[in-house]
Amino acid sequence: MRFSVYQVSRKGGREKNEDRMGYCYTRESGLFALADGMGGHPEGEVAAQLALQTLAAMFQRDSKPTLKDPLRFLLEAIIAGHHQLLHYATQSALIDTPRTTVVACLLQGSTAYWAHCGDSRMYLLRGGKLIARTRDHSYSELQNTLGDKVTPMPERFNRNVLFACLGSPGKPVVDTAGPLKLRPGDRMLLCSDGLWGTVEDAEIVSMISSKVISEAVPDLVELALRNGGPNCDNVSLLAVDWESAENDDSASGVSTDSLSADVFASTIQAGVLGTDPPVDELDEAEIDRSIREINDAIKRSAQKKK
């Protein structure tokens, strides 16, 4: 596999950044994920981090170096993250469970699969056009999709009111999609509602299609922050460029062709929850440091087993 990846997260006008994102890969599979911890519930940043850690841990366990059933993996890993949140709340004696949205994209061979719960989105662009987008698990999106005549409502719901998330009392709704055969130059975007809530889909598509992702991603995040004003939500965006020319000479490019079958790399931090300082600003230097630290930890673990 060859791909370029670039990600940026900013906390906007909020007290703290409850978004988390990252990616991990083997020789033949790559997992990209983003979670948005929900305000109004305790420890949203913990919920987002725990959801990603669960996804990464299951990916490391099951991708050897491929997954037998990618869609089943995505569904089971997201549900496992939900149960981890319930367990965490019980163990911590919390009155309310931390909650988060999540969106994940899995690339295997030259095929894409994706899944989501809540209103964090994935966009898939080809040739400058939007060919797929996740549909939010919100009453606002449900009303827009079905139409007012089909589901009459006295007034429109706030777009932030969700009917599905991880950590909720009931079993979360998880939508999956794929397989979709990728073409060189296809771009996948994972983002929190801080981005799409202030930047229209058409503008997102235009900006991400007209520049290399290492320029388009920070530009889009800055635009969202400006549009959102002083009270802007956290804005997070991760973009993947599939088999593009940018891979050859960009620091954001990754080629897995020379990896051995047992290699696993990840930018998703595996530290103990609640002990690390909050991550409000994620940049490429921190991502590179995270990769080195996690790979070193994996090597140490492998040596102890021997």
CSV table of C-alpha atoms in Angstrom, one decimal:
chain,number,residue,atom,x,y,z
A,1,MET,CA,0.0,0.0,0.0
A,2,ARG,CA,1.0,3.6,-0.6
A,3,PHE,CA,-0.8,6.6,0.9
A,4,SER,CA,-0.2,10.1,2.2
A,5,VAL,CA,-1.9,11.1,5.5
A,6,TYR,CA,-2.2,14.5,7.2
A,7,GLN,CA,-4.1,15.5,10.3
A,8,VAL,CA,-4.7,18.6,12.4
A,9,SER,CA,-6.8,19.2,15.5
A,10,ARG,CA,-7.6,22.5,17.2
A,11,LYS,CA,-9.6,23.2,20.3
A,12,GLY,CA,-11.3,26.4,19.0
A,13,GLY,CA,-13.1,28.4,21.7
A,14,ARG,CA,-13.7,25.4,24.0
A,15,GLU,CA,-12.1,24.9,27.3
A,16,LYS,CA,-10.4,21.7,26.2
A,17,ASN,CA,-10.1,19.6,23.0
A,18,GLU,CA,-12.2,16.4,23.3
A,19,ASP,CA,-11.5,15.2,19.8
A,20,ARG,CA,-9.0,12.4,19.2
A,21,MET,CA,-7.8,10.9,15.9
A,22,GLY,CA,-5.0,8.7,14.6
A,23,TYR,CA,-4.1,5.8,12.3
A,24,CYS,CA,-2.3,2.5,12.4
A,25,TYR,CA,-1.2,0.0,9.7
A,26,THR,CA,0.4,-3.3,8.8
A,27,ARG,CA,1.9,-4.2,5.5
A,28,GLU,CA,-1.5,-4.7,3.8
A,29,SER,CA,-4.1,-2.9,5.9
A,30,GLY,CA,-4.5,0.6,7.3
A,31,LEU,CA,-7.0,1.8,9.9
A,32,PHE,CA,-7.8,5.6,10.2
A,33,ALA,CA,-10.2,6.8,12.9
A,34,LEU,CA,-11.5,9.9,14.6
A,35,ALA,CA,-13.7,10.3,17.7
A,36,ASP,CA,-15.4,13.4,19.1
A,37,GLY,CA,-16.0,13.3,22.9
A,38,MET,CA,-19.5,14.6,23.7
A,39,GLY,CA,-20.0,17.7,25.8
A,40,GLY,CA,-22.7,17.5,28.5
A,41,HIS,CA,-21.3,14.2,29.7
A,42,PRO,CA,-18.2,13.6,31.8
A,43,GLU,CA,-14.7,13.1,30.4
A,44,GLY,CA,-15.4,13.3,26.7
A,45,GLU,CA,-11.7,13.3,25.9
A,46,VAL,CA,-11.4,10.0,27.8
A,47,ALA,CA,-14.3,8.5,25.8
A,48,ALA,CA,-12.8,9.5,22.5
A,49,GLN,CA,-9.3,8.2,23.4
A,50,LEU,CA,-10.7,4.9,24.8
A,51,ALA,CA,-12.7,4.3,21.7
A,52,LEU,CA,-9.6,4.8,19.5
A,53,GLN,CA,-7.4,2.7,21.7
A,54,THR,CA,-9.9,-0.1,21.5
A,55,LEU,CA,-10.0,0.1,17.7
A,56,ALA,CA,-6.2,0.1,17.5
A,57,ALA,CA,-5.8,-2.8,19.9
A,58,MET,CA,-8.2,-5.0,18.0
A,59,PHE,CA,-6.6,-4.0,14.7
A,60,GLN,CA,-3.2,-5.0,16.0
A,61,ARG,CA,-4.6,-8.3,17.3
A,62,ASP,CA,-6.6,-9.2,14.2
A,63,SER,CA,-4.7,-7.8,11.2
A,64,LYS,CA,-2.0,-10.5,10.5
A,65,PRO,CA,-1.4,-8.6,8.1
A,66,THR,CA,-5.0,-8.5,6.7
A,67,LEU,CA,-8.5,-8.8,8.2
A,68,LYS,CA,-10.7,-11.7,7.1
A,69,ASP,CA,-13.9,-9.7,7.2
A,70,PRO,CA,-13.2,-5.9,7.3
A,71,LEU,CA,-16.8,-4.8,7.8
A,72,ARG,CA,-17.4,-7.3,10.6
A,73,PHE,CA,-14.2,-6.1,12.2
A,74,LEU,CA,-15.3,-2.4,12.1
A,75,LEU,CA,-18.7,-3.2,13.6
A,76,GLU,CA,-17.2,-5.4,16.4
A,77,ALA,CA,-14.4,-3.0,17.2
A,78,ILE,CA,-16.8,0.0,17.5
A,79,ILE,CA,-19.2,-2.0,19.7
A,80,ALA,CA,-16.2,-3.1,21.8
A,81,GLY,CA,-15.3,0.5,22.3
A,82,HIS,CA,-18.8,1.1,23.5
A,83,HIS,CA,-18.5,-1.6,26.1
A,84,GLN,CA,-15.2,-0.3,27.2
A,85,LEU,CA,-16.8,3.0,28.0
A,86,LEU,CA,-19.5,1.3,30.1
A,87,HIS,CA,-16.8,-0.7,31.9
A,88,TYR,CA,-14.8,2.5,32.5
A,89,ALA,CA,-17.8,4.3,34.0
A,90,THR,CA,-18.5,1.4,36.3
A,91,GLN,CA,-14.9,1.1,37.5
A,92,SER,CA,-14.6,4.8,38.0
A,93,ALA,CA,-18.0,5.0,39.8
A,94,LEU,CA,-19.2,7.7,37.4
A,95,ILE,CA,-22.9,8.7,37.6
A,96,ASP,CA,-23.0,9.2,33.9
A,97,THR,CA,-21.0,7.4,31.2
A,98,PRO,CA,-18.5,9.3,29.0
A,99,ARG,CA,-19.8,9.4,25.4
A,100,THR,CA,-18.2,9.9,22.0
A,101,THR,CA,-18.9,9.7,18.3
A,102,VAL,CA,-16.6,7.7,16.1
A,103,VAL,CA,-15.8,7.3,12.4
A,104,ALA,CA,-13.3,4.8,11.0
A,105,CYS,CA,-12.0,3.9,7.6
A,106,LEU,CA,-10.2,0.7,6.8
A,107,LEU,CA,-8.0,0.3,3.7
A,108,GLN,CA,-7.0,-3.2,2.7
A,109,GLY,CA,-5.3,-4.0,-0.5
A,110,SER,CA,-6.9,-1.4,-2.8
A,111,THR,CA,-10.3,-1.5,-1.2
A,112,ALA,CA,-12.0,0.9,1.3
A,113,TYR,CA,-14.5,0.0,4.1
A,114,TRP,CA,-15.9,2.4,6.7
A,115,ALA,CA,-18.2,2.7,9.6
A,116,HIS,CA,-19.5,5.4,12.0
A,117,CYS,CA,-21.6,6.1,15.0
A,118,GLY,CA,-22.8,9.6,15.7
A,119,ASP,CA,-22.0,12.7,13.6
A,120,SER,CA,-18.3,12.5,12.9
A,121,ARG,CA,-18.1,12.1,9.2
A,122,MET,CA,-16.1,10.5,6.4
A,123,TYR,CA,-16.0,12.0,2.9
A,124,LEU,CA,-14.7,10.1,-0.1
A,125,LEU,CA,-13.6,12.2,-3.1
A,126,ARG,CA,-12.6,11.2,-6.6
A,127,GLY,CA,-11.6,13.4,-9.4
A,128,GLY,CA,-12.6,16.5,-7.4
A,129,LYS,CA,-16.1,15.1,-6.8
A,130,LEU,CA,-17.8,13.8,-3.7
A,131,ILE,CA,-18.8,10.2,-4.3
A,132,ALA,CA,-19.7,9.1,-0.7
A,133,ARG,CA,-20.4,10.6,2.7
A,134,THR,CA,-21.5,9.2,6.0
A,135,ARG,CA,-25.0,10.2,7.2
A,136,ASP,CA,-25.1,11.6,10.7
A,137,HIS,CA,-27.0,9.8,13.4
A,138,SER,CA,-28.8,13.0,14.3
A,139,TYR,CA,-32.5,13.8,14.2
A,140,SER,CA,-31.8,16.8,12.0
A,141,GLU,CA,-30.1,14.6,9.3
A,142,LEU,CA,-32.9,12.0,9.7
A,143,GLN,CA,-35.5,14.6,9.0
A,144,ASN,CA,-33.6,16.0,6.0
A,145,THR,CA,-33.1,12.5,4.6
A,146,LEU,CA,-36.7,11.3,5.0
A,147,GLY,CA,-38.4,14.6,4.3
A,148,ASP,CA,-40.8,16.6,6.4
A,149,LYS,CA,-43.8,14.9,4.7
A,150,VAL,CA,-42.6,11.5,5.7
A,151,THR,CA,-41.7,12.4,9.3
A,152,PRO,CA,-43.7,15.5,10.2
A,153,MET,CA,-42.1,17.3,13.2
A,154,PRO,CA,-43.3,20.5,14.8
A,155,GLU,CA,-39.9,22.1,14.6
A,156,ARG,CA,-36.4,21.2,13.4
A,157,PHE,CA,-34.1,19.6,15.9
A,158,ASN,CA,-30.8,21.1,16.7
A,159,ARG,CA,-28.2,19.5,14.5
A,160,ASN,CA,-26.2,18.4,17.6
A,161,VAL,CA,-29.0,16.2,19.0
A,162,LEU,CA,-27.9,12.6,18.3
A,163,PHE,CA,-29.8,9.3,18.5
A,164,ALA,CA,-26.6,7.2,18.5
A,165,CYS,CA,-23.2,7.4,20.1
A,166,LEU,CA,-20.8,5.2,22.1
A,167,GLY,CA,-21.4,5.1,25.8
A,168,SER,CA,-25.2,5.6,25.6
A,169,PRO,CA,-27.6,3.4,27.7
A,170,GLY,CA,-28.8,1.4,24.7
A,171,LYS,CA,-26.8,-0.5,22.0
A,172,PRO,CA,-25.4,2.1,19.6
A,173,VAL,CA,-26.3,2.3,15.9
A,174,VAL,CA,-23.3,1.6,13.7
A,175,ASP,CA,-23.5,2.1,10.0
A,176,THR,CA,-21.0,0.3,7.7
A,177,ALA,CA,-20.2,0.7,4.0
A,178,GLY,CA,-18.0,-1.0,1.5
A,179,PRO,CA,-16.2,-2.6,-0.2
A,180,LEU,CA,-15.3,0.2,-2.6
A,181,LYS,CA,-12.4,-0.3,-5.0
A,182,LEU,CA,-10.0,2.7,-4.8
A,183,ARG,CA,-8.4,4.5,-7.6
A,184,PRO,CA,-5.0,6.4,-7.5
A,185,GLY,CA,-5.7,9.9,-6.2
A,186,ASP,CA,-8.8,9.0,-4.2
A,187,ARG,CA,-9.1,11.0,-1.0
A,188,MET,CA,-10.7,10.1,2.3
A,189,LEU,CA,-11.5,12.7,4.9
A,190,LEU,CA,-12.5,12.0,8.5
A,191,CYS,CA,-13.7,15.0,10.5
A,192,SER,CA,-15.5,16.2,13.6
A,193,ASP,CA,-18.6,18.3,13.4
A,194,GLY,CA,-16.5,21.3,14.3
A,195,LEU,CA,-15.4,21.3,10.6
A,196,TRP,CA,-18.6,20.3,8.7
A,197,GLY,CA,-20.7,22.4,11.0
A,198,THR,CA,-19.1,25.6,9.8
A,199,VAL,CA,-17.9,24.7,6.3
A,200,GLU,CA,-20.4,23.5,3.6
A,201,ASP,CA,-19.8,20.2,1.9
A,202,ALA,CA,-19.2,21.9,-1.5
A,203,GLU,CA,-16.4,24.1,0.0
A,204,ILE,CA,-14.8,21.1,1.8
A,205,VAL,CA,-14.7,19.2,-1.5
A,206,SER,CA,-13.4,22.2,-3.4
A,207,MET,CA,-10.6,23.0,-1.0
A,208,ILE,CA,-9.4,19.4,-0.4
A,209,SER,CA,-9.4,18.7,-4.2
A,210,SER,CA,-7.5,21.8,-5.2
A,211,LYS,CA,-4.3,21.3,-3.1
A,212,VAL,CA,-2.1,18.6,-1.7
A,213,ILE,CA,-3.5,17.4,1.6
A,214,SER,CA,-0.6,18.8,3.6
A,215,GLU,CA,-1.8,22.3,2.6
A,216,ALA,CA,-5.5,21.7,2.3
A,217,VAL,CA,-6.0,20.2,5.7
A,218,PRO,CA,-4.6,23.1,7.8
A,219,ASP,CA,-6.3,25.6,5.5
A,220,LEU,CA,-9.7,23.9,6.0
A,221,VAL,CA,-9.2,23.8,9.8
A,222,GLU,CA,-8.3,27.5,9.9
A,223,LEU,CA,-11.4,28.3,7.7
A,224,ALA,CA,-13.6,26.4,10.1
A,225,LEU,CA,-12.2,28.2,13.1
A,226,ARG,CA,-12.7,31.6,11.4
A,227,ASN,CA,-16.3,30.7,10.4
A,228,GLY,CA,-17.1,29.3,13.9
A,229,GLY,CA,-16.0,32.5,15.7
A,230,PRO,CA,-14.9,32.8,19.3
A,231,ASN,CA,-17.1,30.0,20.5
A,232,CYS,CA,-16.1,27.6,17.8
A,233,ASP,CA,-16.2,23.9,18.6
A,234,ASN,CA,-13.1,21.7,18.4
A,235,VAL,CA,-12.1,21.2,14.8
A,236,SER,CA,-10.3,18.0,13.7
A,237,LEU,CA,-9.6,16.7,10.3
A,238,LEU,CA,-7.6,13.7,9.0
A,239,ALA,CA,-7.1,13.2,5.3
A,240,VAL,CA,-5.7,10.2,3.4
A,241,ASP,CA,-4.5,10.4,-0.2
A,242,TRP,CA,-4.5,7.0,-1.9
A,243,GLU,CA,-1.5,6.1,-4.1
A,244,SER,CA,-0.9,9.7,-5.1
A,245,ALA,CA,2.2,11.4,-6.4
A,246,GLU,CA,2.6,13.2,-3.0
A,247,ASN,CA,3.6,9.9,-1.5
A,248,ASP,CA,6.9,9.9,-3.3
A,249,ASP,CA,8.5,13.1,-1.9
A,250,SER,CA,6.3,14.1,1.1
A,251,ALA,CA,7.0,13.5,4.7
A,252,SER,CA,3.4,12.5,5.1
A,253,GLY,CA,3.8,9.7,2.6
A,254,VAL,CA,3.7,6.0,3.8
A,255,SER,CA,4.7,2.9,1.8
A,256,THR,CA,4.1,-0.4,3.4
A,257,ASP,CA,5.5,-2.6,0.6
A,258,SER,CA,8.8,-3.3,2.4
A,259,LEU,CA,7.3,-4.1,5.8
A,260,SER,CA,7.4,-7.6,7.2
A,261,ALA,CA,4.1,-9.4,7.9
A,262,ASP,CA,4.4,-8.9,11.7
A,263,VAL,CA,5.1,-5.1,11.7
A,264,PHE,CA,2.4,-2.9,13.3
A,265,ALA,CA,2.7,1.0,13.4
A,266,SER,CA,0.3,3.4,15.1
A,267,THR,CA,-0.1,7.0,16.0
A,268,ILE,CA,-2.9,6.2,18.5
A,269,GLN,CA,-1.4,6.7,21.9
A,270,ALA,CA,-1.7,3.7,24.2
A,271,GLY,CA,-0.9,5.4,27.5
A,272,VAL,CA,-3.0,4.9,30.7
A,273,LEU,CA,-6.1,7.0,30.6
A,274,GLY,CA,-6.2,10.0,32.9
A,275,THR,CA,-2.5,10.2,33.4
A,276,ASP,CA,-1.3,12.1,30.3
A,277,PRO,CA,-1.8,15.8,29.9
A,278,PRO,CA,-4.7,16.8,27.6
A,279,VAL,CA,-3.8,17.0,23.9
A,280,ASP,CA,-5.2,20.3,22.6
A,281,GLU,CA,-3.0,20.7,19.6
A,282,LEU,CA,-1.9,17.8,17.4
A,283,ASP,CA,0.8,18.4,14.8
A,284,GLU,CA,3.0,16.3,12.6
A,285,ALA,CA,5.9,16.4,15.1
A,286,GLU,CA,3.7,14.9,17.9
A,287,ILE,CA,2.4,12.3,15.4
A,288,ASP,CA,6.0,11.2,14.5
A,289,ARG,CA,6.9,11.1,18.2
A,290,SER,CA,3.8,8.9,18.9
A,291,ILE,CA,4.8,6.5,16.2
A,292,ARG,CA,8.3,6.1,17.6
A,293,GLU,CA,7.1,5.6,21.2
A,294,ILE,CA,4.5,3.0,20.3
A,295,ASN,CA,6.8,1.1,18.0
A,296,ASP,CA,9.5,1.1,20.8
A,297,ALA,CA,6.9,-0.2,23.2
A,298,ILE,CA,5.9,-3.0,20.8
A,299,LYS,CA,9.5,-4.0,20.4
A,300,ARG,CA,10.0,-4.2,24.1
A,301,SER,CA,6.9,-6.3,24.5
A,302,ALA,CA,8.0,-8.7,21.8
A,303,GLN,CA,11.4,-9.1,23.4
A,304,LYS,CA,9.8,-9.9,26.8
A,305,LYS,CA,7.7,-12.6,25.2
A,306,LYS,CA,10.8,-14.2,23.7
